[in-house]
PDB file of C-alpha atoms in Angstrom:
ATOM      1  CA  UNK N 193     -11.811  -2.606 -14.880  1.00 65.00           C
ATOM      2  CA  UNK N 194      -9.982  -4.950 -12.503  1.00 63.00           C
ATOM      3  CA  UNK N 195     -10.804  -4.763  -8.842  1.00 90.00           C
ATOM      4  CA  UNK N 196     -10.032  -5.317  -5.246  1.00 95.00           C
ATOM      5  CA  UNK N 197     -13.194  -5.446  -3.131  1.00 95.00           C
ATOM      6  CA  UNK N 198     -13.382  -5.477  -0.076  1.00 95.00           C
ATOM      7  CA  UNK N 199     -17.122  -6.467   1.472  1.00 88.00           C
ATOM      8  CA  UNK N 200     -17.055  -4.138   4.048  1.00 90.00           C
ATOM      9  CA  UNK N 201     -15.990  -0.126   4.351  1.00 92.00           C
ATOM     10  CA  UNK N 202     -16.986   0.296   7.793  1.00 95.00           C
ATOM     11  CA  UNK N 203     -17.469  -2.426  11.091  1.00 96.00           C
ATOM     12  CA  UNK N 204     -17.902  -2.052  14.472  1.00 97.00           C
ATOM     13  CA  UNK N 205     -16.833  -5.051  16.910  1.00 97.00           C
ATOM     14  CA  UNK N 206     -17.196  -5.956  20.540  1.00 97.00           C
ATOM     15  CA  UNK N 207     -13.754  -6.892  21.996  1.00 98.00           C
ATOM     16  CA  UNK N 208     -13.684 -10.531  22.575  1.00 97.00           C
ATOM     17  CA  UNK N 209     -15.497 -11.125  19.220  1.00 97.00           C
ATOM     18  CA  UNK N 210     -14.246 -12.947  15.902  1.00 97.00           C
ATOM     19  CA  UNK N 211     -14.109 -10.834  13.061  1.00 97.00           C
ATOM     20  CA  UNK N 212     -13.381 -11.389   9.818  1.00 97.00           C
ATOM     21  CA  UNK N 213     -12.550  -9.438   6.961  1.00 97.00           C
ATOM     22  CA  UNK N 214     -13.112 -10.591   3.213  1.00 96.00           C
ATOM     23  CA  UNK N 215     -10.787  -9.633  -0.034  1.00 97.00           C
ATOM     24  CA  UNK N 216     -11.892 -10.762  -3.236  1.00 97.00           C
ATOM     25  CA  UNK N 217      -9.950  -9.734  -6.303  1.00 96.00           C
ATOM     26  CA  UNK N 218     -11.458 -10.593 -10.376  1.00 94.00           C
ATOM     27  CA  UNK N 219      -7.255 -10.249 -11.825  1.00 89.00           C
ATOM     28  CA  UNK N 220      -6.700 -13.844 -11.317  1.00 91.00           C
ATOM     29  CA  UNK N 221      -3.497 -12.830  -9.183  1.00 91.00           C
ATOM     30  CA  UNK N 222      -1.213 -15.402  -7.029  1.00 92.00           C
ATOM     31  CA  UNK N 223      -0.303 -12.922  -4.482  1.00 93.00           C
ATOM     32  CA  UNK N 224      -2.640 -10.993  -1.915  1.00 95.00           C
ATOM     33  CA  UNK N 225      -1.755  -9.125   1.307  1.00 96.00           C
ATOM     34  CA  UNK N 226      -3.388  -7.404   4.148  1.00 97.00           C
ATOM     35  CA  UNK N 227      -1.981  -4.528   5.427  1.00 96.00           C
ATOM     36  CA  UNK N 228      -3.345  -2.107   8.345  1.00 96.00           C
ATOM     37  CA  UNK N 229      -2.502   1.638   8.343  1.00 94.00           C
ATOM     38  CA  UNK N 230      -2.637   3.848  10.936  1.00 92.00           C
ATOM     39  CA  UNK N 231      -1.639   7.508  11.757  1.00 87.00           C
ATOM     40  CA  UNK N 232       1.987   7.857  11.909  1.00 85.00           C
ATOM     41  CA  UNK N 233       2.695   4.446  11.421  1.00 88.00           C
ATOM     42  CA  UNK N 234       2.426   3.700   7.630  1.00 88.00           C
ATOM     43  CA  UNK N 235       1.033   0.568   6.041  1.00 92.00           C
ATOM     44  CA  UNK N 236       2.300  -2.481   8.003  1.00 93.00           C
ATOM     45  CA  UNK N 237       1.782  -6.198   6.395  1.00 94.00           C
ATOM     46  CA  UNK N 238       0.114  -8.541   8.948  1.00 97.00           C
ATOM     47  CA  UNK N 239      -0.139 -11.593   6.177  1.00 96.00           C
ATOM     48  CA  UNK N 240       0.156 -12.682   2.801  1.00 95.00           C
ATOM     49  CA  UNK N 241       0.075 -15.029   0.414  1.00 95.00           C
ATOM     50  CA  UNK N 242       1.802 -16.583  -2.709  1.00 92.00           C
ATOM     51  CA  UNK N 243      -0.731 -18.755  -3.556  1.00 91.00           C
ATOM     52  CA  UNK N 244      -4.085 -21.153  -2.608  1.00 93.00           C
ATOM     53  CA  UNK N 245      -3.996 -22.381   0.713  1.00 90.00           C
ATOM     54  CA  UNK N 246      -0.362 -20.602   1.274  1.00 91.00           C
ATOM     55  CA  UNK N 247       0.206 -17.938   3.883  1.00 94.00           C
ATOM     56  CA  UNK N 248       3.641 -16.225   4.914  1.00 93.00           C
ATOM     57  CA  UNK N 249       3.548 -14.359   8.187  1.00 95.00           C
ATOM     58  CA  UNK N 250       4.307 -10.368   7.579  1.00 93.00           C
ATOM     59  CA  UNK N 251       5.773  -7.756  10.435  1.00 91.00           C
ATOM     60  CA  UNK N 252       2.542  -7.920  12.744  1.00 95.00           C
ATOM     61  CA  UNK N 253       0.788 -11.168  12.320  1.00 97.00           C
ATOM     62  CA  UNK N 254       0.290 -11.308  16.180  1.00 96.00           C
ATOM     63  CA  UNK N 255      -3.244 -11.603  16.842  1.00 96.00           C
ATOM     64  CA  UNK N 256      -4.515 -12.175  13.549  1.00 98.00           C
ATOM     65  CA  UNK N 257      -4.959 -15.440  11.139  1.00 97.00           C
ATOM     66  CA  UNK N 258      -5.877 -15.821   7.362  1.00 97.00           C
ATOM     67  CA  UNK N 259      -7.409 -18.216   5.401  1.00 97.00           C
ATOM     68  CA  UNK N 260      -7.104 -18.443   1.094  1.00 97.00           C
ATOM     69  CA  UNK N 261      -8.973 -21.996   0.128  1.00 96.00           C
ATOM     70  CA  UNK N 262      -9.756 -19.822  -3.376  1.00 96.00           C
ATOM     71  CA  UNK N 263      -7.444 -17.787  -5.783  1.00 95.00           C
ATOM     72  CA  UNK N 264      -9.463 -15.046  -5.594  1.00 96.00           C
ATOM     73  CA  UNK N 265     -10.381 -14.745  -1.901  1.00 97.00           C
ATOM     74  CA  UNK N 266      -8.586 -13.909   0.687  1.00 97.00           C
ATOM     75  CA  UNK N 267     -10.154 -13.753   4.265  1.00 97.00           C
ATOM     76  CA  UNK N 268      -8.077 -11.704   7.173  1.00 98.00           C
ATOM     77  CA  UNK N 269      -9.475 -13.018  10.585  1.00 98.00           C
ATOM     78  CA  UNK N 270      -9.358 -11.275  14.269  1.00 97.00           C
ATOM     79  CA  UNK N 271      -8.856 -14.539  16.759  1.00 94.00           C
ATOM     80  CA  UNK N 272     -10.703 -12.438  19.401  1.00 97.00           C
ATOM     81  CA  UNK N 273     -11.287  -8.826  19.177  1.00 97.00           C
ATOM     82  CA  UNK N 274      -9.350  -6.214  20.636  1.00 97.00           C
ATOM     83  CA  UNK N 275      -9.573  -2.431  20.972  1.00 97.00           C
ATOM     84  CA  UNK N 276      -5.998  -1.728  19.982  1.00 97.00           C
ATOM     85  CA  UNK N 277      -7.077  -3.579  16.422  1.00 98.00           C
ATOM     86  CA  UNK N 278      -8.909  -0.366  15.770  1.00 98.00           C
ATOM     87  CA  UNK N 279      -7.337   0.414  12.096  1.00 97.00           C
ATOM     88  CA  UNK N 280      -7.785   0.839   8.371  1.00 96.00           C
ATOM     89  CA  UNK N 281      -7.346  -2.620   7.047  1.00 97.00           C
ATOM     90  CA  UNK N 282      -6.025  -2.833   3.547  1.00 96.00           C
ATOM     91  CA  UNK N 283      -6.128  -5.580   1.128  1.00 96.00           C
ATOM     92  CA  UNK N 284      -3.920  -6.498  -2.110  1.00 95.00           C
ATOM     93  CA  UNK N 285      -2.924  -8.080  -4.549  1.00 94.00           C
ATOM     94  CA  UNK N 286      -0.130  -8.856  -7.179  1.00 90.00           C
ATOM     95  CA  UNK N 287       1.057 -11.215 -10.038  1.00 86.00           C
ATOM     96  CA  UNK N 288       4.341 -12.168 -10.275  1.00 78.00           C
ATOM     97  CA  UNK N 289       3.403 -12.139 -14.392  1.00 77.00           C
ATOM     98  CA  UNK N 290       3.722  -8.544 -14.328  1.00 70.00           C
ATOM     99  CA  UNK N 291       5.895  -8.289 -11.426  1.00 62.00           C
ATOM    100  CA  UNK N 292       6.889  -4.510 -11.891  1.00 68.00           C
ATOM    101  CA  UNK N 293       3.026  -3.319 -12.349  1.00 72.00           C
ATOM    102  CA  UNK N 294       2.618  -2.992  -7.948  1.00 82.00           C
ATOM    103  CA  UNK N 295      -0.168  -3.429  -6.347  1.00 89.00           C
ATOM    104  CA  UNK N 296      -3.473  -3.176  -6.601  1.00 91.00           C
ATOM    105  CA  UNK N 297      -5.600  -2.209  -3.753  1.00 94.00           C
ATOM    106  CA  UNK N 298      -9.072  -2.745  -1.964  1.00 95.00           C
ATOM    107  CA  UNK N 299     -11.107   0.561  -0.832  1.00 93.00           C
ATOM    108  CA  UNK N 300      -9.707  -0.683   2.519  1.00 94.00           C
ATOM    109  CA  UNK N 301     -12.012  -1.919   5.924  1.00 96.00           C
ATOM    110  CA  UNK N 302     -12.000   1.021   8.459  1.00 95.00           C
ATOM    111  CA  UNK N 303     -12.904  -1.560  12.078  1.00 97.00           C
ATOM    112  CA  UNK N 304     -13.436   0.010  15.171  1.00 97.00           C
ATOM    113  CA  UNK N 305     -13.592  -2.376  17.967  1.00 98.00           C
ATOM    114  CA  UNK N 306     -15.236  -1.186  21.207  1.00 97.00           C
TER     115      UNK N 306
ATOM    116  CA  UNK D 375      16.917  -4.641   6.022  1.00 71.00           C
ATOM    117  CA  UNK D 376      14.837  -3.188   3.354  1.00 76.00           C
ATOM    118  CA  UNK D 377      13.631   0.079   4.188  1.00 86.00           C
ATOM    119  CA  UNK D 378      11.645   3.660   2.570  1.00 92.00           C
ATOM    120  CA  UNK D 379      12.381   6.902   4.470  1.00 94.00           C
ATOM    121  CA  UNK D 380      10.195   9.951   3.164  1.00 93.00           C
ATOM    122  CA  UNK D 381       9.696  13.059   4.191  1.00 88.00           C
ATOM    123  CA  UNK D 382       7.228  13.656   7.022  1.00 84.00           C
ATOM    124  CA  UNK D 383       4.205  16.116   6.580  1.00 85.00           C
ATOM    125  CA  UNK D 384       1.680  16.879   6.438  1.00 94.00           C
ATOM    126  CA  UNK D 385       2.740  19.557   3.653  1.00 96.00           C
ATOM    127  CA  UNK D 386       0.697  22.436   2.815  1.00 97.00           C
ATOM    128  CA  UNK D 387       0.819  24.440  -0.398  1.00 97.00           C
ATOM    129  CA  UNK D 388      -0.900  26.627  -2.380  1.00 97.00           C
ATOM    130  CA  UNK D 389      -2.253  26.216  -5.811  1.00 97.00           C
ATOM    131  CA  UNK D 390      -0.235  26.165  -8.562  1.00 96.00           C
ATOM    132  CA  UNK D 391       3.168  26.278  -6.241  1.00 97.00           C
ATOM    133  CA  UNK D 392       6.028  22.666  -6.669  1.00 97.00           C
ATOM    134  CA  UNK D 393       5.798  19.898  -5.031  1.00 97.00           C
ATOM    135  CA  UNK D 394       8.394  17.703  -4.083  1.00 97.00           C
ATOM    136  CA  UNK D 395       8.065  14.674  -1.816  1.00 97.00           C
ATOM    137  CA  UNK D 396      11.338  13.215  -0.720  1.00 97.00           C
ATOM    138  CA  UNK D 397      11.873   9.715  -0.441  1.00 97.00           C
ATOM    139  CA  UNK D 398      15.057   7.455  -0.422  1.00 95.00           C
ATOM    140  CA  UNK D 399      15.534   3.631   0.399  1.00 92.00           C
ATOM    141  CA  UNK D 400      18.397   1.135   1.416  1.00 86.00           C
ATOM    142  CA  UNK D 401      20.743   0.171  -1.304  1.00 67.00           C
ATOM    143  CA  UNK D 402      19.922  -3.458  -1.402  1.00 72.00           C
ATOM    144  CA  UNK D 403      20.303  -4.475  -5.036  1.00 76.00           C
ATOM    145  CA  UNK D 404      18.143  -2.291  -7.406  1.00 80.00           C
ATOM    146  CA  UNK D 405      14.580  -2.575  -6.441  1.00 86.00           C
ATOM    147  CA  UNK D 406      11.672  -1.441  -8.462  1.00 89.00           C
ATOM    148  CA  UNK D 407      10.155   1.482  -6.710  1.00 93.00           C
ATOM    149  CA  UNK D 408       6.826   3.214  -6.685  1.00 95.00           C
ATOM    150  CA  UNK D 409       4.992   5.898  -5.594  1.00 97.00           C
ATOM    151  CA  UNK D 410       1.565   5.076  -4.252  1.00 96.00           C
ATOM    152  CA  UNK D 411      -1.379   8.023  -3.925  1.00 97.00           C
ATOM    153  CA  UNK D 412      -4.490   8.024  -1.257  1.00 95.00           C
ATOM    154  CA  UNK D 413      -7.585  10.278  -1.644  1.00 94.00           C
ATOM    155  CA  UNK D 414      -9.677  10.601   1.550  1.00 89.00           C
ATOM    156  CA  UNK D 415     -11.696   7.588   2.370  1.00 84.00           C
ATOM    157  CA  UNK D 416      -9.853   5.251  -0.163  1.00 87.00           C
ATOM    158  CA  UNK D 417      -7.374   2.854  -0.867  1.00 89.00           C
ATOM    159  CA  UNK D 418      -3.781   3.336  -1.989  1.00 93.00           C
ATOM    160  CA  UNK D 419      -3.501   3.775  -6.067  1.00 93.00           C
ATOM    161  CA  UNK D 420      -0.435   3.782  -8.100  1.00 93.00           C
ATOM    162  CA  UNK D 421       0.743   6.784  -9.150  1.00 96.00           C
ATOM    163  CA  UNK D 422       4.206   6.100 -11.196  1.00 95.00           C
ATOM    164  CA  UNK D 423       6.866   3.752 -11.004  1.00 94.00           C
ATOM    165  CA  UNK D 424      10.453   3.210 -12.284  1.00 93.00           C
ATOM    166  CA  UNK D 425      11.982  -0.494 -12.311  1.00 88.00           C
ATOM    167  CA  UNK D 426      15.824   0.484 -13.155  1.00 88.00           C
ATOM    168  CA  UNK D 427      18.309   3.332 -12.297  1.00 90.00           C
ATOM    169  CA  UNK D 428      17.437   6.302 -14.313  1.00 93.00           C
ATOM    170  CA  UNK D 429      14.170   6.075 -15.342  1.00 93.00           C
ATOM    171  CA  UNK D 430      12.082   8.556 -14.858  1.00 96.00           C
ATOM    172  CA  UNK D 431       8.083   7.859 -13.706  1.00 95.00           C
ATOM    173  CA  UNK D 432       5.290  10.077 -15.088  1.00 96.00           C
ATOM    174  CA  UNK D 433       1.568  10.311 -14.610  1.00 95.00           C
ATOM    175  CA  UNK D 434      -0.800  13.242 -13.907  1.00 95.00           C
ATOM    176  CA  UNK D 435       2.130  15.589 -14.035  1.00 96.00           C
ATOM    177  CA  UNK D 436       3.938  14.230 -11.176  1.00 98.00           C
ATOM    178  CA  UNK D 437       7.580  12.762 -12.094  1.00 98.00           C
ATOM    179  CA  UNK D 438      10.102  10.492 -10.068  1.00 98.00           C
ATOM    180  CA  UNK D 439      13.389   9.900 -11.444  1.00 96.00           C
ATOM    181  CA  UNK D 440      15.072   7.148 -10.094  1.00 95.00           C
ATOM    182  CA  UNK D 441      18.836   7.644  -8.659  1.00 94.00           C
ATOM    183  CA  UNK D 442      21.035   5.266  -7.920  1.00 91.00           C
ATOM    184  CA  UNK D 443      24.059   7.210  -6.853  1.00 91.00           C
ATOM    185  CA  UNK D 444      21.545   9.266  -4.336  1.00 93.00           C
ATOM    186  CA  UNK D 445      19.121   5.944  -3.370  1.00 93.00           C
ATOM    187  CA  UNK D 446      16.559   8.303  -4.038  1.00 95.00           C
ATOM    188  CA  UNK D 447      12.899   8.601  -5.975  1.00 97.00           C
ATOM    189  CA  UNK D 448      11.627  12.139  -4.965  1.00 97.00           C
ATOM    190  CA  UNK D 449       8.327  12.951  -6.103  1.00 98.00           C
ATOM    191  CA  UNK D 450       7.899  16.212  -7.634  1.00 98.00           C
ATOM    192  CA  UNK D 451       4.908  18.390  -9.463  1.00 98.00           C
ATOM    193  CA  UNK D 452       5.131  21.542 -11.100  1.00 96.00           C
ATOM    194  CA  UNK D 453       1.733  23.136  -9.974  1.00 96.00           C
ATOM    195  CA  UNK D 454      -0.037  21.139  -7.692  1.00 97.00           C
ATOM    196  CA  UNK D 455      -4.122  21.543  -7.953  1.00 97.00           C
ATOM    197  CA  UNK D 456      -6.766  21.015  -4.738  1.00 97.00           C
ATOM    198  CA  UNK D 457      -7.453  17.973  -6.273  1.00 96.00           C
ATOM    199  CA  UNK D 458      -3.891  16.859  -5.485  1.00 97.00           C
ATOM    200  CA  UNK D 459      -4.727  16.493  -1.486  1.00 97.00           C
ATOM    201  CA  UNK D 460      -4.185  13.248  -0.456  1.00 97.00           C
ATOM    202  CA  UNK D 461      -1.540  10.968   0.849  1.00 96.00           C
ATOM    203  CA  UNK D 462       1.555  10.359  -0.831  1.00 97.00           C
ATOM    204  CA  UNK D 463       3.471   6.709   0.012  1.00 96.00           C
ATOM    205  CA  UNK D 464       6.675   6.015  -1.621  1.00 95.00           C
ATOM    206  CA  UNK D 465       7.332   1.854  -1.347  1.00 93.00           C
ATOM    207  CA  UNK D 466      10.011  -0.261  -2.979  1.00 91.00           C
ATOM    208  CA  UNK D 467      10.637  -4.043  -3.772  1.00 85.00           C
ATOM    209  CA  UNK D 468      11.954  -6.104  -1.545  1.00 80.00           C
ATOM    210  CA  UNK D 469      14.764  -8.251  -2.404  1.00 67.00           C
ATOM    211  CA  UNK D 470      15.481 -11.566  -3.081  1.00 64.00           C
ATOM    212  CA  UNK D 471      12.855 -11.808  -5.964  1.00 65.00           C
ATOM    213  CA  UNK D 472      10.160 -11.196  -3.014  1.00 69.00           C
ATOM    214  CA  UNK D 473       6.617  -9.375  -4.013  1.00 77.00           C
ATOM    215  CA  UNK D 474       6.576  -7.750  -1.242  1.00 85.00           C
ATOM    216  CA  UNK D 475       6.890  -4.283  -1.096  1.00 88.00           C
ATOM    217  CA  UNK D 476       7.681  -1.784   1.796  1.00 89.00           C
ATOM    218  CA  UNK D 477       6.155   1.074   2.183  1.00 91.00           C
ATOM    219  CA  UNK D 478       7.133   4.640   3.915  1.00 92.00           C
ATOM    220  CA  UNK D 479       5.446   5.772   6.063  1.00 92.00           C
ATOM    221  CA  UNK D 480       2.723   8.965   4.031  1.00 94.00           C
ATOM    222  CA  UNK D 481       2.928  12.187   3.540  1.00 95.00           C
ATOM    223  CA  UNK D 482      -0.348  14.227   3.245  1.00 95.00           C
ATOM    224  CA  UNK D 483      -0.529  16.829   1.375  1.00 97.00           C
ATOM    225  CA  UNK D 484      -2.897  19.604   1.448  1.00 97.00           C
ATOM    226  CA  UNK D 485      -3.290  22.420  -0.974  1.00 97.00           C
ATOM    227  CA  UNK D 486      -5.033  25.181  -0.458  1.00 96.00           C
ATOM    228  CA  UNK D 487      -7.054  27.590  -3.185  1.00 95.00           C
TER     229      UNK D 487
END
């Protein structure tokens, strides 16, 4: 059964602090994304990327980096902590081999920062 | 640009009663579209797609038909179950042979017993 995991379910930050959240996925995909979803607002992509060591900024990158030095990793982090962070995080991936199969998605990172 | 409209919610049925779950999108090109489903606590799972005009998506008796002429992939169920709580997300390709896709913005459903 392929798989998005995502090593955390819940966190709970101090504002100022760096967090970061991991994605690994076992599908050998090129593409992964993080997303964060909140009430009212939808999923919204912060970053993703086509490839090792690639990264494409999506509609809210402010405040957040990533890192992908494997295929199968791909690490969202939070520069310095803030409360308005508080979100589901959300992490997929894709392969532009079966480009009309979607997504596949983590269990997603619920992080409240405080 | 590239955009999903669906319906806001939350909706709340009864069992057995039809669903339907309207979403349309901006006419840019034909995009593969999709319609996502989250249960509480989890992460978004796909539900059914449909890559050209026409086709019609199927899986646990929910159907999309893709149209063209309306820009439109409305979600629909005959008799919905309790198990069918959850949030609904209809997303499409975005173009220019990006993977990206954009998402609407839920719909939670509830049904009652």
């Amino acid at each position: 059964d392929v798989k998005v995991t995502q090593s955390s379910r819940y966190l709970v930050k101090r504002t100022g602090e760096k967090v970061f959240l991991e994605c690994v996925q076992d599908m050998d995909h090129e593409n992964m994304f993080w997303y964060r979803q909140d009430p009212g607002l939808g999923l919204r992509l912060i970053y993703f990327s086509y490839d090792v060591k690639m990264k494409e900024k999506g509609d809210i990158p402010e405040g957040y980096s990533v890192s992908r030095e494997k295929k199968e990793r791909f690490s969202l982090i939070l520069e310095s902590a803030s409360t308005n962070q508080t979100s589901m995080y959300l992490c997929a991936s894709s392969t532009p081999r079966f480009t009309n199969y979607g997504y596949t998605f983590g269990s997603g990172t619920r992080l409240t920062v405080v | 640009g590239d955009s999903v409209t669906q319906m806001e919610g939350p909706v709340t049925l009864s069992e057995e009663a039809f669903l339907t779950i309207n979403c349309t999108y901006t006419a840019t090109g034909y995009p593969s579209l999709f319609w996502y489903v989250q249960y509480p606590g989890e992460g978004l799972q796909l539900l059914l797609k449909a890559t050209k005009a026409d086709d019609k998506g199927s899986n646990k008796g929910f159907e999309a038909t893709y149209r063209k002429e309306t820009t439109s992939f409305h979600l629909e169920k005959g008799s919905v179950q309790v198990s069918d709580s959850a949030v609904y997300f209809c997303a499409r390709k975005t173009g220019g042979g990006s993977e990206k896709l954009v998402f609407g913005k839920g719909t939670k459903l509830t049904v009652n017993p």
